Coordinates of C-alpha atoms in Angstrom, one line a residue:
X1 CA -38.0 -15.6 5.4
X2 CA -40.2 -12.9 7.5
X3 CA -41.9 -10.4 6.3
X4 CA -42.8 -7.5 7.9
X5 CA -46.5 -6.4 8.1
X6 CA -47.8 -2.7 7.8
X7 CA -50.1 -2.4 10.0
X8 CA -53.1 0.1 9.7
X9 CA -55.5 2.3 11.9
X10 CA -58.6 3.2 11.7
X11 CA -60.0 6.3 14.0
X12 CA -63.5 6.8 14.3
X13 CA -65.1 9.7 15.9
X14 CA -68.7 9.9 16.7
X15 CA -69.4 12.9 18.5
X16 CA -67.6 13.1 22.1
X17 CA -64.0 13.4 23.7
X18 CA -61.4 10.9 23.6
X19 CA -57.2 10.5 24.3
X20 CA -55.3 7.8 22.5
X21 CA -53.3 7.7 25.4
X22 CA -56.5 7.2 28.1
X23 CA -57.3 3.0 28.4
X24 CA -61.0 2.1 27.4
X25 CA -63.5 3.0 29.5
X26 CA -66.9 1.3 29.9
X27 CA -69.0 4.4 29.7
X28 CA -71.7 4.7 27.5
X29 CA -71.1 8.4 25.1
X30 CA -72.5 11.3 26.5
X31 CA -74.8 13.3 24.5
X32 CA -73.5 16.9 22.9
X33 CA -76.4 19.5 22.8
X34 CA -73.9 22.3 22.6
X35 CA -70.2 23.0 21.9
X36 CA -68.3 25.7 23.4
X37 CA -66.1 27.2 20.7
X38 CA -64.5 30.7 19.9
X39 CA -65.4 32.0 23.2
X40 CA -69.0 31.0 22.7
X41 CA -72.2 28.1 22.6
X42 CA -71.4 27.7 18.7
X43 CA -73.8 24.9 17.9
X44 CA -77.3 26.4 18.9
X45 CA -80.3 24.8 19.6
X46 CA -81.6 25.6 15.8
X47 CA -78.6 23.9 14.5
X48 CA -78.7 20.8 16.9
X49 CA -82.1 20.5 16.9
X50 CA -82.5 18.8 13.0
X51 CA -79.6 16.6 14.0
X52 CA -80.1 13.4 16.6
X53 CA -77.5 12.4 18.6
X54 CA -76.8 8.9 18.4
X55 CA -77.0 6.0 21.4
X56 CA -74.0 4.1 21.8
X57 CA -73.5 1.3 24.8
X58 CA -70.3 0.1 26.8
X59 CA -69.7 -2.0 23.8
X60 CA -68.4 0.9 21.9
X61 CA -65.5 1.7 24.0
X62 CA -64.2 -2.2 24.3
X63 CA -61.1 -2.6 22.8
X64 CA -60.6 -5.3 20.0
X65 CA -63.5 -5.5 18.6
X66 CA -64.4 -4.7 15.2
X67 CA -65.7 -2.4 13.1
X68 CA -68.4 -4.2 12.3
X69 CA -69.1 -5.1 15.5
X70 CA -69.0 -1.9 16.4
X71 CA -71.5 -0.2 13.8
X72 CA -73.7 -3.4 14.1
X73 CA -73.9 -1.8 17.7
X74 CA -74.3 1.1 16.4
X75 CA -77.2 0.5 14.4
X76 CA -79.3 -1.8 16.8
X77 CA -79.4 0.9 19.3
X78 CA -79.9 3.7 16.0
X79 CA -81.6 1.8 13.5
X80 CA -82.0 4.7 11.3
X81 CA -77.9 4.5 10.8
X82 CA -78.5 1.3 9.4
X83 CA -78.0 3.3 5.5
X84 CA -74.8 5.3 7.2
X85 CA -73.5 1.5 8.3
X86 CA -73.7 0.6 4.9
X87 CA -71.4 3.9 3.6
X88 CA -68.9 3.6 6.4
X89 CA -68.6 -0.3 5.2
X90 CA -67.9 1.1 1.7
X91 CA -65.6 3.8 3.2
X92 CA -63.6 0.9 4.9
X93 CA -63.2 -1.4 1.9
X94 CA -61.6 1.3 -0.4
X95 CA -59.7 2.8 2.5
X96 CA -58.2 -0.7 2.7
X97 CA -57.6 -1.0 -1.3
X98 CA -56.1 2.7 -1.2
X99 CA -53.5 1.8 1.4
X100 CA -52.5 -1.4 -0.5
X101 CA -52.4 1.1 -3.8
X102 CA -50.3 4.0 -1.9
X103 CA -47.9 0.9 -0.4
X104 CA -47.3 -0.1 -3.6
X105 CA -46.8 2.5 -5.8
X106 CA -43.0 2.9 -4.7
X107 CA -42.2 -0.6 -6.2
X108 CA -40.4 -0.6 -9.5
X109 CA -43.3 -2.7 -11.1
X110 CA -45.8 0.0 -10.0
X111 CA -47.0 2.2 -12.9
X112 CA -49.2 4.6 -10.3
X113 CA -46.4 7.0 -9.6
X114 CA -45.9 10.1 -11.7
X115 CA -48.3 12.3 -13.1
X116 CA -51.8 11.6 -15.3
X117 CA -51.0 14.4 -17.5
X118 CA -53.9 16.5 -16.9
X119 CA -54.8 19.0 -14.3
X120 CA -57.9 18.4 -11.9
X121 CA -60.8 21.6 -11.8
X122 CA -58.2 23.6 -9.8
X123 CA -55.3 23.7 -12.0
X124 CA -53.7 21.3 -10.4
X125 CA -51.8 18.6 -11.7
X126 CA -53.2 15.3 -11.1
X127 CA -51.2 12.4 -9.8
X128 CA -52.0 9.0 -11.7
X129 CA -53.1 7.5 -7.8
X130 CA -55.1 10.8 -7.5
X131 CA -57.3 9.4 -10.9
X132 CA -57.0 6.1 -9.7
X133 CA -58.2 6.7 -5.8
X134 CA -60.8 9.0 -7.4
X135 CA -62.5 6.4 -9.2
X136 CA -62.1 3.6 -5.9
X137 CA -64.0 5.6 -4.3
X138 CA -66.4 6.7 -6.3
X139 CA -67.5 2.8 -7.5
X140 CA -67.5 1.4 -3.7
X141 CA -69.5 4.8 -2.7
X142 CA -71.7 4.1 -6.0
X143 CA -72.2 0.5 -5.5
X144 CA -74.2 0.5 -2.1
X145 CA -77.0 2.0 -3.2
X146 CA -77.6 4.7 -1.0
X147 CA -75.4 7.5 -2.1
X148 CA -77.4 10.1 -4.9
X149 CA -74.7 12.7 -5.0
X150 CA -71.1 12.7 -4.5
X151 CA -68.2 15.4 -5.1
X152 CA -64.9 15.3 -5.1
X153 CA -61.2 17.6 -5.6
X154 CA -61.0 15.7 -8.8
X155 CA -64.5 16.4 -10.3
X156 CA -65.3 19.7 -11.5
X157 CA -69.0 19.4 -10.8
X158 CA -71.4 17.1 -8.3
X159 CA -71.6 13.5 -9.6
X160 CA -75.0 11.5 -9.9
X161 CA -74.3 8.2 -8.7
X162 CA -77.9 7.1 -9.2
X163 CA -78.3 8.1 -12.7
X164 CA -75.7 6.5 -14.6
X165 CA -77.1 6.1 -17.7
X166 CA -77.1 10.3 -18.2
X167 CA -73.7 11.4 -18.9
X168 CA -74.1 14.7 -17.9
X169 CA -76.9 13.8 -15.2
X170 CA -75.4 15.9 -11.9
X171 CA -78.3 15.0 -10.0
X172 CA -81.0 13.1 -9.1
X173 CA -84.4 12.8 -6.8
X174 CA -83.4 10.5 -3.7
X175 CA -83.7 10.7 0.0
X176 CA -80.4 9.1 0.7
X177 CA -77.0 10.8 1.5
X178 CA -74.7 13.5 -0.2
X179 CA -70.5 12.5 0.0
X180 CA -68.1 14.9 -0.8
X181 CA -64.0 14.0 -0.2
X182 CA -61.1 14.7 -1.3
X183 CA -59.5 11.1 -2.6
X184 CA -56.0 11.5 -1.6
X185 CA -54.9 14.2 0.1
X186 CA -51.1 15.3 0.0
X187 CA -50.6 13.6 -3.3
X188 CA -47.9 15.8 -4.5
X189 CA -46.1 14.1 -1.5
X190 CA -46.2 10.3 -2.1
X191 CA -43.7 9.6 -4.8
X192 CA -41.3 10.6 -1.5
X193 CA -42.9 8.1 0.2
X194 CA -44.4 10.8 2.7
X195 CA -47.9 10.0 4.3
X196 CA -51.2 10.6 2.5
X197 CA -54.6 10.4 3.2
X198 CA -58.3 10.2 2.4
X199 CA -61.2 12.8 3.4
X200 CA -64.9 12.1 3.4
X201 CA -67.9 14.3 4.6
X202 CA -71.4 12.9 4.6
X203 CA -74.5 15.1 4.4
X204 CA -78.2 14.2 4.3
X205 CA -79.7 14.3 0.6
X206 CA -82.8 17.2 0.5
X207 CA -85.7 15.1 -0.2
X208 CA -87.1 18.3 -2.1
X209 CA -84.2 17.9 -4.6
X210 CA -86.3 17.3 -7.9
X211 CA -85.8 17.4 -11.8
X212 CA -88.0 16.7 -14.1
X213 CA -86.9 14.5 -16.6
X214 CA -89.2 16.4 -19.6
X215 CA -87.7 19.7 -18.2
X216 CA -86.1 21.5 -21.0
X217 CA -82.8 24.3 -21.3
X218 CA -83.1 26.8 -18.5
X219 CA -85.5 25.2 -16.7
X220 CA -82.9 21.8 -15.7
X221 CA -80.2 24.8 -15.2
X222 CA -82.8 25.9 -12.5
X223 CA -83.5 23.0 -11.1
X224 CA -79.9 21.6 -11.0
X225 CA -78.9 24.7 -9.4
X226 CA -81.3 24.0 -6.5
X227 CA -80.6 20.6 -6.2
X228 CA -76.9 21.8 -5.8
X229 CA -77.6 23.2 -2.3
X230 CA -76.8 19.5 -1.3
X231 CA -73.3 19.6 -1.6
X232 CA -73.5 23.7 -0.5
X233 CA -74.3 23.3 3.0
X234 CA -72.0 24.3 6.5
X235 CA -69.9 21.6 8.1
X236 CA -72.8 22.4 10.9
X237 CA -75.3 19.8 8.8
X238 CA -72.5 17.1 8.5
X239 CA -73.8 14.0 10.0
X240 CA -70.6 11.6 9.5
X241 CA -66.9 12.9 8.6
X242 CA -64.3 10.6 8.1
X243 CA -60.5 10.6 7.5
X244 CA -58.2 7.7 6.7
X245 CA -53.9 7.9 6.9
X246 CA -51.7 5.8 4.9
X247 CA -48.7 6.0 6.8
X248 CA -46.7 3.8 8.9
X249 CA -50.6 2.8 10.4
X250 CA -53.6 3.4 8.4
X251 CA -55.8 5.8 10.4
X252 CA -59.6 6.4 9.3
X253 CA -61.3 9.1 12.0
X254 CA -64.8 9.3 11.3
X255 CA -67.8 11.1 13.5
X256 CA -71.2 10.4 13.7
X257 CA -71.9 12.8 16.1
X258 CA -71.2 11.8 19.2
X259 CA -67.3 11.2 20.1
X260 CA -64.1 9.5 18.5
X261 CA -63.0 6.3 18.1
X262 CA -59.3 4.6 17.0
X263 CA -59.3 1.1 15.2
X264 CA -56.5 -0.8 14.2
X265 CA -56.2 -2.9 10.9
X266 CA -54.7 -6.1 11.6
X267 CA -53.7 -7.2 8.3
X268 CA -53.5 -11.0 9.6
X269 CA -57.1 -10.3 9.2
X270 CA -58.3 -8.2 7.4
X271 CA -60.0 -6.1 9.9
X272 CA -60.3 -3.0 11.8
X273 CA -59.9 -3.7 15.5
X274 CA -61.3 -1.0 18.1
X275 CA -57.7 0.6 19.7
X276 CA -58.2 4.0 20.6
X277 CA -61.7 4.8 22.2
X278 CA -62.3 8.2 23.4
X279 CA -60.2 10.5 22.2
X280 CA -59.3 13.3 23.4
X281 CA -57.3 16.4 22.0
X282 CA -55.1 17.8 24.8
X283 CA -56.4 21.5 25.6
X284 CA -52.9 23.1 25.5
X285 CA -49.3 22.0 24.0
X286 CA -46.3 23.1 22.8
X287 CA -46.4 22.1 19.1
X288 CA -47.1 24.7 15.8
X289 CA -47.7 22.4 12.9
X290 CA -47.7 25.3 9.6
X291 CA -45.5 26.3 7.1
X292 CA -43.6 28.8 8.5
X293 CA -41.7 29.7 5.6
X294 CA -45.3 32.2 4.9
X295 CA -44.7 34.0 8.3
X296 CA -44.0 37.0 6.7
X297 CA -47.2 36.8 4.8
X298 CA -49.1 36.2 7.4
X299 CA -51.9 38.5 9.7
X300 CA -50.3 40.4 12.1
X301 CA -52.3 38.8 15.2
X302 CA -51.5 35.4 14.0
X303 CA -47.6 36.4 13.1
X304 CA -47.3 37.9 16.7
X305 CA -49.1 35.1 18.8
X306 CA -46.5 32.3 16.5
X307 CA -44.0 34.6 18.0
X308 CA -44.7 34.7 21.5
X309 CA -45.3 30.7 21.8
X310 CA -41.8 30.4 20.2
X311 CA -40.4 32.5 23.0
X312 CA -42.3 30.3 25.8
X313 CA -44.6 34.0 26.2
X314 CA -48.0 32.5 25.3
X315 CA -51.1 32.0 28.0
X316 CA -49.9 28.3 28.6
X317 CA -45.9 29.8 29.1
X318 CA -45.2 26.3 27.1
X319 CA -42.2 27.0 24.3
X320 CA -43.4 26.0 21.2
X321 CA -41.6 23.9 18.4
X322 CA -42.3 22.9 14.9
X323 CA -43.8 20.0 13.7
X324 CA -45.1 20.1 9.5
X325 CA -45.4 17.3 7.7
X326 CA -47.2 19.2 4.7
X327 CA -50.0 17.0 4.7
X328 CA -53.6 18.0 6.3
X329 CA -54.7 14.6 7.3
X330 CA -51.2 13.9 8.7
X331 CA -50.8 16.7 10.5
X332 CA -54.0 16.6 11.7
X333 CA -53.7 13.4 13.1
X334 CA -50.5 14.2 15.0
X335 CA -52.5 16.9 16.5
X336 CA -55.4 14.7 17.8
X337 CA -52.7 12.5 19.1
X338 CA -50.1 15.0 20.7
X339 CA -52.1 18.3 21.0
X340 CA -50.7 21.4 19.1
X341 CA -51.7 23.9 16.0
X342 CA -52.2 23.0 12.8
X343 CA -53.2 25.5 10.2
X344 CA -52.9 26.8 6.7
X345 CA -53.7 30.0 7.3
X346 CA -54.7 33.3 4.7
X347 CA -51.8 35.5 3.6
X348 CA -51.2 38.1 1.3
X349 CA -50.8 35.7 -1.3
X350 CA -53.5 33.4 -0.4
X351 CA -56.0 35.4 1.2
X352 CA -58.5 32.5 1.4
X353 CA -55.8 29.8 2.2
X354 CA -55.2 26.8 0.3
X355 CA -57.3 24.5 2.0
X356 CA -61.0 23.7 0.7
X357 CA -64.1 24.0 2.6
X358 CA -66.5 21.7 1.5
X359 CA -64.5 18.2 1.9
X360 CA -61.0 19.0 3.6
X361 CA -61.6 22.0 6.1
X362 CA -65.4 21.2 7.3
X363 CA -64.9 17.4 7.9
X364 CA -61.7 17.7 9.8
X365 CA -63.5 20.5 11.9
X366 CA -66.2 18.3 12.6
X367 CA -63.7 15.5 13.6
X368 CA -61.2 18.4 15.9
X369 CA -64.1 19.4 17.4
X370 CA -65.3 16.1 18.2
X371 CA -62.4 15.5 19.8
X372 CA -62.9 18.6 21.8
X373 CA -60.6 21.1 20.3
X374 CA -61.4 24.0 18.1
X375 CA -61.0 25.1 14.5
X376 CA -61.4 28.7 13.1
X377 CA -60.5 31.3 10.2
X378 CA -59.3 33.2 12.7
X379 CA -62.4 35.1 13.1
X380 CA -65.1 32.5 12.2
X381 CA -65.7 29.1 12.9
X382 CA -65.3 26.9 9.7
X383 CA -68.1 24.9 10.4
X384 CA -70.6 27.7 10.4
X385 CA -69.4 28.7 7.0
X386 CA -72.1 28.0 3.9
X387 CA -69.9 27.3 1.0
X388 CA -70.5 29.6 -2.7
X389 CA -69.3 26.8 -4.9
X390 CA -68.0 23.6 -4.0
X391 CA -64.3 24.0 -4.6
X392 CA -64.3 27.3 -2.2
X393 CA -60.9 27.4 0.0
X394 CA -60.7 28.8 3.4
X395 CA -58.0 29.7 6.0
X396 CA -58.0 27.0 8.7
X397 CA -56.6 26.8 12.6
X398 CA -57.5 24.3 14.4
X399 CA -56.2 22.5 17.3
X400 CA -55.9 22.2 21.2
X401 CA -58.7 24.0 22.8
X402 CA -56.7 26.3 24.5
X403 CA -53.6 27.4 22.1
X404 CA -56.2 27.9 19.1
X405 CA -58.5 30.2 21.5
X406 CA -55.5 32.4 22.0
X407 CA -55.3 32.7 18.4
X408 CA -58.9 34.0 18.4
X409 CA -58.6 36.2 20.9
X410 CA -55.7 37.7 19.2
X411 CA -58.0 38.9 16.5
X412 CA -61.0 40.0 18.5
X413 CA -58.8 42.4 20.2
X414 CA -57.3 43.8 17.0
X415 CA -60.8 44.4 15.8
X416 CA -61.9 46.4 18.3
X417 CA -59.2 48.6 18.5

């Protein structure tokens, strides 16, 4: 009797250019100092300057090998990764457990489907697998020891993961890393069946990020409130994002800052096999991946450039068609793959969008724009944005280099008439 094997895929991008289509290539990654986005050198030398670019050999763009092969690479040419290694191993284990959960949950015996009957911090409703990926995550995060402060779509405030034993502890002193994600993105889809996914940003914990365990009252309000800043910073200080698609393939795109990379899961094996190196975004296409049933709603630039490509009037003179699953990270990943738009933009009813900034909009940024296309509000880029509060939304474009520019420009020259 056969049975037939979902396979999954893992994408990793650390900090360059890459094409799922283009074969491997023996190059070691070139180094980013600056990125040209919105018309313009948008990472600076102040903002580059606190991050290091990582070394990578020809080893990283060899097809088949692992992803532990590849981080242990990773980490003997950076051994100051060697904590990061030790997340993104994490990161892979649950990312494997959550696509077993999401394949699962349509069985009859499956009691993961349906609703928790609660609403998360947003007033949404919460999924059962959005409780239950929530929690994955947040032990296999927890239990490498060098995460202090996590936070998540389904937590209402930052999570201590060092100081357990304080059930209202939010924070704690420790130089390691800040994770924020969203656990399953697209939940309200899966009970169709439709593809999900996982969103992960990882940040650099402020070693100046202190409470006093005597404080009392006002004076820990003060102190948390400082120490919040860590999960308050611009996608511009991410130093990893990661996303991972259950789907027909599992896809987990992470960056560390220089380039992306595609693996595979063989499920014979248990392991994530190198399959895409480089990738690349295409710099113009044909494909608008929104819900255009909000056109109406919509800015006028944006409405009037969504018209043109439709009528094959755009820069590129392509004619556009539409492509929406309703799911960021699957969208998304059709765009990194294909090329095209994919956005969730402000309207009249959502000025801000739908999408947060802190762990949806500013990892997938980083990852778009490691893959050399562009993401925007229109007017700003997303990853120069400093979040108020950690469930802050933002409108979100982003997509081929080209196509997403014409969108900007479409702006500019309506605010300077």
């Amino acid at each position: 009797m056969r049975r037939s094997l979902q396979t999954a895929v893992l994408v990793l991008s650390v900090a360059g250019v890459s094409s799922f289509s283009q074969p491997a290539r023996r190059t070691c990654f070139r180094s980013l100092s600056r990125l040209e986005v919105n018309g313009a050198a948008s990472v600076t030398e102040e903002a580059t300057s606190s991050k290091k670019t990582p070394v990578f050999d020809e080893v990283c763009d060899v097809t088949g090998i692992t992803l532990k092969r590849f981080m242990s690479e990773v980490v003997m040419l950076n051994p100051e990764l060697g904590e990061l290694a030790v997340l993104f191993g994490a990161i892979e284990t649950a990312g494997k457990a959550i696509s077993n959960l999401v394949k699962r949950s349509q069985l009859p015996s499956s009691e993961s489907l349906g609703y928790q009957g609660e609403v998360n911090v947003q007033g949404e409703d919460q999924k059962k697998l959005d409780v239950i990926t929530n929690d994955l995550l947040k032990r296999a995060l927890r239990f490498t020891g060098r995460l202090g402060v996590l936070a998540s779509e389904e937590e209402e405030n930052p999570v201590d993961l060092l100081n357990t034993e304080k059930e209202e502890a939010i924070f704690s002193e420790t130089d390691k890393y800040v994770c924020v994600f969203d656990p399953l993105d697209g939940s309200s889809n899966v009970d169709a069946g439709i593809p999900t996914g996982t969103i992960v940003g990882i940040y650099e914990h402020d070693e100046t990020c202190s409470i006093d365990p005597d404080c009392i009252g006002d004076e820990c309000s003060e102190q948390e409130a400082q120490c919040l800043a860590n999960t308050l910073q611009a996608g511009n200080n991410l130093i990893a994002a990661a996303y991972c698609l259950y789907s027909s393939s599992t896809f987990l795109v992470l960056t560390l800052g220089n380039g992306a990379y595609g693996f595979t899961l063989d499920e014979n094996l248990g392991e994530f096999v190198l399959s895409h190196p480089n990738i690349k975004v295409p710099e113009t296409s044909k494909i608008i991946s929104m819900n255009e049933a909000n056109t109406y709603m919509w800015d006028k630039p944006l409405q009037d450039t969504i018209m043109k490509w439709k009528k094959g009037e755009g820069k590129s003179g392509n004619t556009f068609s539409s492509r929406y699953i309703g799911s960021m990270v699957g969208d998304v990943h059709r765009t990194l793959m294909y090329g095209g738009v994919f956005g969730y933009p402000g309207d009249s009813k959502n000025p801000n969008g739908k999408l947060r900034l802190l762990y949806e909009g500013a990892p997938m940024s980083f990852i778009m724009e490691q893959a050399g296309g562009i993401s925007t509000t229109g007017t700003e880029r997303v990853m120069d944005i400093v979040p108020d509060y950690v469930h802050q939304r933002v409108p979100i474009i982003m997509g081929s280099a080209q196509d997403v520019q014409e969108v900007i420009d479409a702006y500019k020259a309506v605010a300077e008439d």
